Amino acid sequence: MRVILIGFMGAGKTTVGKKLSESLGLCFVDLDERIENETKKKIKDIFAEDGEESFRKIETENLRKVLESQDDFVLSTGGGIVTREENKLLLSHEKNIIYLKAALDTLFLRLKEDENRPLLQAEDRREKMRELFEKRKEKYEAFAGFSIETDGKSISTIVEQCSSFIFSPDRKE
Ligand code: S3P
């Protein structure tokens, strides 16, 4: 079984992904971590030295490799995975794509001091996040088979809701 988590930066994809993989007995793959291992560079250095477009190509190639494997896993993707149509095509055969949804205010509180996300190193971080969020929010819904509102919920509740979706008998195939 494969489960793919999508959502904006700070939505909790990595934290939830790890816990979910433990509870399902699956291995956990973090796409950003895989990219850093493959390129032997930090994400922020890829952005700084090679630019966003270059990062996006690497991200798509890594997504392709993970999905082409026959493996079972829980995969946490980067928040920008929805920015490329090619990624949507790659993900179109996956049944368990879950969008971890959070309000912009929640995301901002979590990320206001973050120094590792290159796209947020803007003068007005809140405005930058709002712009990205507006551009992407419908895409998250379009990529995913299921959305979970995460605001105010504990990690274990979110993990349970992911499992309920995955094992729900009447979800669309
Ligand atoms: C990005 C999100 C990041 C990382 C990169 C770009 C984005 O991942 O892939 O900094 O465009 O939203 P997280 O969503 O895990 O922070």
PDB file of C-alpha atoms and ligand atoms in Angstrom:
ATOM      1  CA  MET A   1       0.000   0.000   0.000  1.00  0.00           C
ATOM      2  CA  ARG A   2       1.094   3.530  -0.754  1.00  0.00           C
ATOM      3  CA  VAL A   3       0.014   6.742   0.887  1.00  0.00           C
ATOM      4  CA  ILE A   4       1.008  10.211  -0.308  1.00  0.00           C
ATOM      5  CA  LEU A   5       0.667  13.292   1.839  1.00  0.00           C
ATOM      6  CA  ILE A   6       0.398  16.709   0.278  1.00  0.00           C
ATOM      7  CA  GLY A   7      -0.167  20.189   1.692  1.00  0.00           C
ATOM      8  CA  PHE A   8       1.357  23.587   2.241  1.00  0.00           C
ATOM      9  CA  MET A   9       4.668  24.121   4.039  1.00  0.00           C
ATOM     10  CA  GLY A  10       4.162  23.670   7.761  1.00  0.00           C
ATOM     11  CA  ALA A  11       1.043  21.507   7.390  1.00  0.00           C
ATOM     12  CA  GLY A  12       2.676  18.632   9.282  1.00  0.00           C
ATOM     13  CA  LYS A  13       3.285  16.259   6.358  1.00  0.00           C
ATOM     14  CA  THR A  14       6.563  14.936   7.742  1.00  0.00           C
ATOM     15  CA  THR A  15       5.388  14.537  11.339  1.00  0.00           C
ATOM     16  CA  VAL A  16       2.105  12.906  10.333  1.00  0.00           C
ATOM     17  CA  GLY A  17       3.845  10.833   7.644  1.00  0.00           C
ATOM     18  CA  LYS A  18       6.291   9.315  10.116  1.00  0.00           C
ATOM     19  CA  LYS A  19       3.574   8.403  12.608  1.00  0.00           C
ATOM     20  CA  LEU A  20       1.259   7.092   9.921  1.00  0.00           C
ATOM     21  CA  SER A  21       4.011   4.914   8.443  1.00  0.00           C
ATOM     22  CA  GLU A  22       4.676   3.447  11.905  1.00  0.00           C
ATOM     23  CA  SER A  23       1.024   2.728  12.499  1.00  0.00           C
ATOM     24  CA  LEU A  24       0.620   1.080   9.068  1.00  0.00           C
ATOM     25  CA  GLY A  25       3.944  -0.753   9.266  1.00  0.00           C
ATOM     26  CA  LEU A  26       5.182   0.908   6.089  1.00  0.00           C
ATOM     27  CA  CYS A  27       8.463   2.615   5.356  1.00  0.00           C
ATOM     28  CA  PHE A  28       8.529   6.382   5.343  1.00  0.00           C
ATOM     29  CA  VAL A  29       9.905   8.485   2.493  1.00  0.00           C
ATOM     30  CA  ASP A  30      10.325  12.235   2.727  1.00  0.00           C
ATOM     31  CA  LEU A  31      10.771  13.674  -0.747  1.00  0.00           C
ATOM     32  CA  ASP A  32      12.802  16.694   0.392  1.00  0.00           C
ATOM     33  CA  GLU A  33      15.103  14.440   2.384  1.00  0.00           C
ATOM     34  CA  ARG A  34      15.536  12.143  -0.610  1.00  0.00           C
ATOM     35  CA  ILE A  35      16.416  15.154  -2.777  1.00  0.00           C
ATOM     36  CA  GLU A  36      19.003  16.301  -0.231  1.00  0.00           C
ATOM     37  CA  ASN A  37      20.519  12.808  -0.113  1.00  0.00           C
ATOM     38  CA  GLU A  38      20.590  12.443  -3.895  1.00  0.00           C
ATOM     39  CA  THR A  39      22.037  15.877  -4.620  1.00  0.00           C
ATOM     40  CA  LYS A  40      24.154  16.025  -1.452  1.00  0.00           C
ATOM     41  CA  LYS A  41      22.871  19.574  -1.056  1.00  0.00           C
ATOM     42  CA  LYS A  42      20.459  21.283   1.276  1.00  0.00           C
ATOM     43  CA  ILE A  43      17.182  22.394  -0.338  1.00  0.00           C
ATOM     44  CA  LYS A  44      17.970  26.005   0.451  1.00  0.00           C
ATOM     45  CA  ASP A  45      21.345  25.696  -1.320  1.00  0.00           C
ATOM     46  CA  ILE A  46      19.716  24.196  -4.407  1.00  0.00           C
ATOM     47  CA  PHE A  47      17.374  27.209  -4.535  1.00  0.00           C
ATOM     48  CA  ALA A  48      20.204  29.679  -3.892  1.00  0.00           C
ATOM     49  CA  GLU A  49      22.724  28.183  -6.312  1.00  0.00           C
ATOM     50  CA  ASP A  50      20.595  26.657  -9.061  1.00  0.00           C
ATOM     51  CA  GLY A  51      17.222  28.408  -8.755  1.00  0.00           C
ATOM     52  CA  GLU A  52      13.660  27.251  -8.184  1.00  0.00           C
ATOM     53  CA  GLU A  53      13.147  25.826 -11.688  1.00  0.00           C
ATOM     54  CA  SER A  54      16.102  23.559 -11.209  1.00  0.00           C
ATOM     55  CA  PHE A  55      14.751  22.421  -7.853  1.00  0.00           C
ATOM     56  CA  ARG A  56      11.362  21.675  -9.437  1.00  0.00           C
ATOM     57  CA  LYS A  57      12.969  19.448 -12.074  1.00  0.00           C
ATOM     58  CA  ILE A  58      14.914  17.541  -9.430  1.00  0.00           C
ATOM     59  CA  GLU A  59      11.735  17.254  -7.362  1.00  0.00           C
ATOM     60  CA  THR A  60       9.798  15.771 -10.296  1.00  0.00           C
ATOM     61  CA  GLU A  61      12.605  13.315 -11.085  1.00  0.00           C
ATOM     62  CA  ASN A  62      12.703  12.152  -7.474  1.00  0.00           C
ATOM     63  CA  LEU A  63       8.936  11.827  -7.376  1.00  0.00           C
ATOM     64  CA  ARG A  64       9.077   9.760 -10.556  1.00  0.00           C
ATOM     65  CA  LYS A  65      11.721   7.445  -9.115  1.00  0.00           C
ATOM     66  CA  VAL A  66       9.817   6.898  -5.875  1.00  0.00           C
ATOM     67  CA  LEU A  67       6.570   6.187  -7.719  1.00  0.00           C
ATOM     68  CA  GLU A  68       8.204   3.933 -10.317  1.00  0.00           C
ATOM     69  CA  SER A  69       9.473   1.624  -7.618  1.00  0.00           C
ATOM     70  CA  GLN A  70       7.151  -1.223  -6.706  1.00  0.00           C
ATOM     71  CA  ASP A  71       7.550  -0.357  -3.055  1.00  0.00           C
ATOM     72  CA  ASP A  72       4.943   0.340  -0.421  1.00  0.00           C
ATOM     73  CA  PHE A  73       5.448   3.503   1.580  1.00  0.00           C
ATOM     74  CA  VAL A  74       4.090   6.653   3.126  1.00  0.00           C
ATOM     75  CA  LEU A  75       5.490   9.550   1.119  1.00  0.00           C
ATOM     76  CA  SER A  76       5.601  13.151   2.338  1.00  0.00           C
ATOM     77  CA  THR A  77       5.946  15.594  -0.516  1.00  0.00           C
ATOM     78  CA  GLY A  78       7.122  19.215  -0.544  1.00  0.00           C
ATOM     79  CA  GLY A  79       4.468  21.932  -0.510  1.00  0.00           C
ATOM     80  CA  GLY A  80       5.230  22.881  -4.106  1.00  0.00           C
ATOM     81  CA  ILE A  81       4.534  19.453  -5.590  1.00  0.00           C
ATOM     82  CA  VAL A  82       1.217  20.772  -6.912  1.00  0.00           C
ATOM     83  CA  THR A  83       2.876  23.477  -8.998  1.00  0.00           C
ATOM     84  CA  ARG A  84       3.700  21.154 -11.919  1.00  0.00           C
ATOM     85  CA  GLU A  85       1.180  19.389 -14.135  1.00  0.00           C
ATOM     86  CA  GLU A  86       3.742  16.659 -14.709  1.00  0.00           C
ATOM     87  CA  ASN A  87       3.583  15.796 -11.032  1.00  0.00           C
ATOM     88  CA  LYS A  88      -0.187  15.532 -11.255  1.00  0.00           C
ATOM     89  CA  LEU A  89       0.161  13.065 -14.100  1.00  0.00           C
ATOM     90  CA  LEU A  90       2.718  11.040 -12.165  1.00  0.00           C
ATOM     91  CA  LEU A  91       0.406  10.933  -9.157  1.00  0.00           C
ATOM     92  CA  SER A  92      -2.743  10.203 -11.106  1.00  0.00           C
ATOM     93  CA  HIS A  93      -2.511   6.426 -10.513  1.00  0.00           C
ATOM     94  CA  GLU A  94      -2.208   6.758  -6.756  1.00  0.00           C
ATOM     95  CA  LYS A  95      -5.313   5.981  -4.728  1.00  0.00           C
ATOM     96  CA  ASN A  96      -4.300   7.353  -1.351  1.00  0.00           C
ATOM     97  CA  ILE A  97      -3.385  10.992  -1.799  1.00  0.00           C
ATOM     98  CA  ILE A  98      -4.291  12.923   1.330  1.00  0.00           C
ATOM     99  CA  TYR A  99      -4.281  16.697   1.650  1.00  0.00           C
ATOM    100  CA  LEU A 100      -3.384  17.925   5.126  1.00  0.00           C
ATOM    101  CA  LYS A 101      -5.258  21.183   5.223  1.00  0.00           C
ATOM    102  CA  ALA A 102      -4.454  23.995   7.642  1.00  0.00           C
ATOM    103  CA  ALA A 103      -5.532  27.625   7.895  1.00  0.00           C
ATOM    104  CA  LEU A 104      -3.059  30.229   6.709  1.00  0.00           C
ATOM    105  CA  ASP A 105      -2.909  31.713  10.222  1.00  0.00           C
ATOM    106  CA  THR A 106      -1.885  28.349  11.662  1.00  0.00           C
ATOM    107  CA  LEU A 107       0.771  27.869   9.001  1.00  0.00           C
ATOM    108  CA  PHE A 108       2.122  31.358   9.542  1.00  0.00           C
ATOM    109  CA  LEU A 109       2.440  30.830  13.293  1.00  0.00           C
ATOM    110  CA  ARG A 110       4.437  27.675  12.650  1.00  0.00           C
ATOM    111  CA  LEU A 111       6.678  29.172  10.004  1.00  0.00           C
ATOM    112  CA  LYS A 112       7.182  32.776  11.009  1.00  0.00           C
ATOM    113  CA  GLU A 113      10.728  32.138  12.265  1.00  0.00           C
ATOM    114  CA  ASP A 114      11.653  29.392   9.791  1.00  0.00           C
ATOM    115  CA  GLU A 115      14.955  29.821   7.999  1.00  0.00           C
ATOM    116  CA  ASN A 116      14.985  26.652   5.933  1.00  0.00           C
ATOM    117  CA  ARG A 117      12.260  27.405   3.435  1.00  0.00           C
ATOM    118  CA  PRO A 118      13.772  29.529   0.673  1.00  0.00           C
ATOM    119  CA  LEU A 119      10.416  30.702  -0.643  1.00  0.00           C
ATOM    120  CA  LEU A 120       9.585  32.284   2.702  1.00  0.00           C
ATOM    121  CA  GLN A 121      12.678  34.427   3.039  1.00  0.00           C
ATOM    122  CA  ALA A 122      10.711  37.458   1.837  1.00  0.00           C
ATOM    123  CA  GLU A 123      10.410  40.851   3.480  1.00  0.00           C
ATOM    124  CA  ASP A 124       6.713  40.386   4.142  1.00  0.00           C
ATOM    125  CA  ARG A 125       6.515  36.689   4.934  1.00  0.00           C
ATOM    126  CA  ARG A 126       2.837  36.682   5.676  1.00  0.00           C
ATOM    127  CA  GLU A 127       1.988  38.276   2.355  1.00  0.00           C
ATOM    128  CA  LYS A 128       4.287  35.866   0.516  1.00  0.00           C
ATOM    129  CA  MET A 129       2.591  32.926   2.206  1.00  0.00           C
ATOM    130  CA  ARG A 130      -0.828  34.308   1.389  1.00  0.00           C
ATOM    131  CA  GLU A 131       0.097  34.648  -2.291  1.00  0.00           C
ATOM    132  CA  LEU A 132       1.447  31.101  -2.517  1.00  0.00           C
ATOM    133  CA  PHE A 133      -1.468  29.718  -0.537  1.00  0.00           C
ATOM    134  CA  GLU A 134      -4.018  31.420  -2.803  1.00  0.00           C
ATOM    135  CA  LYS A 135      -2.279  30.108  -5.912  1.00  0.00           C
ATOM    136  CA  ARG A 136      -2.072  26.582  -4.607  1.00  0.00           C
ATOM    137  CA  LYS A 137      -5.069  25.860  -2.423  1.00  0.00           C
ATOM    138  CA  GLU A 138      -7.324  24.607  -5.207  1.00  0.00           C
ATOM    139  CA  LYS A 139      -4.534  22.507  -6.616  1.00  0.00           C
ATOM    140  CA  TYR A 140      -4.120  20.632  -3.348  1.00  0.00           C
ATOM    141  CA  GLU A 141      -7.805  19.764  -3.477  1.00  0.00           C
ATOM    142  CA  ALA A 142      -7.513  18.728  -7.125  1.00  0.00           C
ATOM    143  CA  PHE A 143      -4.505  16.470  -6.538  1.00  0.00           C
ATOM    144  CA  ALA A 144      -5.935  14.769  -3.463  1.00  0.00           C
ATOM    145  CA  GLY A 145      -8.574  12.086  -3.041  1.00  0.00           C
ATOM    146  CA  PHE A 146      -9.262  13.207   0.489  1.00  0.00           C
ATOM    147  CA  SER A 147      -8.680  16.295   2.650  1.00  0.00           C
ATOM    148  CA  ILE A 148      -8.245  16.455   6.387  1.00  0.00           C
ATOM    149  CA  GLU A 149      -8.766  19.672   8.315  1.00  0.00           C
ATOM    150  CA  THR A 150      -5.871  19.604  10.749  1.00  0.00           C
ATOM    151  CA  ASP A 151      -6.371  22.810  12.746  1.00  0.00           C
ATOM    152  CA  GLY A 152      -6.626  22.141  16.448  1.00  0.00           C
ATOM    153  CA  LYS A 153      -6.241  18.371  16.025  1.00  0.00           C
ATOM    154  CA  SER A 154      -3.575  16.214  17.616  1.00  0.00           C
ATOM    155  CA  ILE A 155      -1.167  14.253  15.437  1.00  0.00           C
ATOM    156  CA  SER A 156      -2.742  10.979  16.572  1.00  0.00           C
ATOM    157  CA  THR A 157      -6.217  12.172  15.546  1.00  0.00           C
ATOM    158  CA  ILE A 158      -4.919  13.176  12.118  1.00  0.00           C
ATOM    159  CA  VAL A 159      -3.189   9.799  11.751  1.00  0.00           C
ATOM    160  CA  GLU A 160      -6.439   8.029  12.665  1.00  0.00           C
ATOM    161  CA  GLN A 161      -8.343  10.063  10.108  1.00  0.00           C
ATOM    162  CA  CYS A 162      -5.781   9.176   7.430  1.00  0.00           C
ATOM    163  CA  SER A 163      -6.227   5.486   8.269  1.00  0.00           C
ATOM    164  CA  SER A 164     -10.017   5.756   8.221  1.00  0.00           C
ATOM    165  CA  PHE A 165      -9.846   7.189   4.737  1.00  0.00           C
ATOM    166  CA  ILE A 166      -7.397   4.558   3.492  1.00  0.00           C
ATOM    167  CA  PHE A 167      -9.503   1.689   4.819  1.00  0.00           C
ATOM    168  CA  SER A 168     -12.861   3.238   4.073  1.00  0.00           C
ATOM    169  CA  PRO A 169     -14.895   0.738   1.990  1.00  0.00           C
ATOM    170  CA  ASP A 170     -16.807   3.369   0.034  1.00  0.00           C
ATOM    171  CA  ARG A 171     -14.062   5.696  -1.034  1.00  0.00           C
ATOM    172  CA  LYS A 172     -13.671   6.219  -4.763  1.00  0.00           C
ATOM    173  CA  GLU A 173     -11.141   3.956  -6.491  1.00  0.00           C
TER     174      GLU A 173
HETATM  175  C1  S3P B   1       8.415  24.113  -0.893  1.00  0.00           C
HETATM  176  C2  S3P B   1       8.196  23.353   0.232  1.00  0.00           C
HETATM  177  C3  S3P B   1       9.291  22.699   0.962  1.00  0.00           C
HETATM  178  C4  S3P B   1      10.457  22.389   0.031  1.00  0.00           C
HETATM  179  C5  S3P B   1      10.880  23.630  -0.700  1.00  0.00           C
HETATM  180  C6  S3P B   1       9.745  24.250  -1.537  1.00  0.00           C
HETATM  181  C7  S3P B   1       7.248  24.795  -1.550  1.00  0.00           C
HETATM  182  O1  S3P B   1       8.823  21.490   1.573  1.00  0.00           O
HETATM  183  O2  S3P B   1      10.121  21.381  -0.887  1.00  0.00           O
HETATM  184  O3  S3P B   1      11.359  24.560   0.236  1.00  0.00           O
HETATM  185  O4  S3P B   1       7.375  25.260  -2.682  1.00  0.00           O
HETATM  186  O5  S3P B   1       6.175  24.860  -0.902  1.00  0.00           O
HETATM  187  P1  S3P B   1       7.835  21.454   2.866  1.00  0.00           P
HETATM  188  O6  S3P B   1       6.434  21.584   2.357  1.00  0.00           O
HETATM  189  O7  S3P B   1       8.095  20.124   3.467  1.00  0.00           O
HETATM  190  O8  S3P B   1       8.229  22.578   3.736  1.00  0.00           O
END
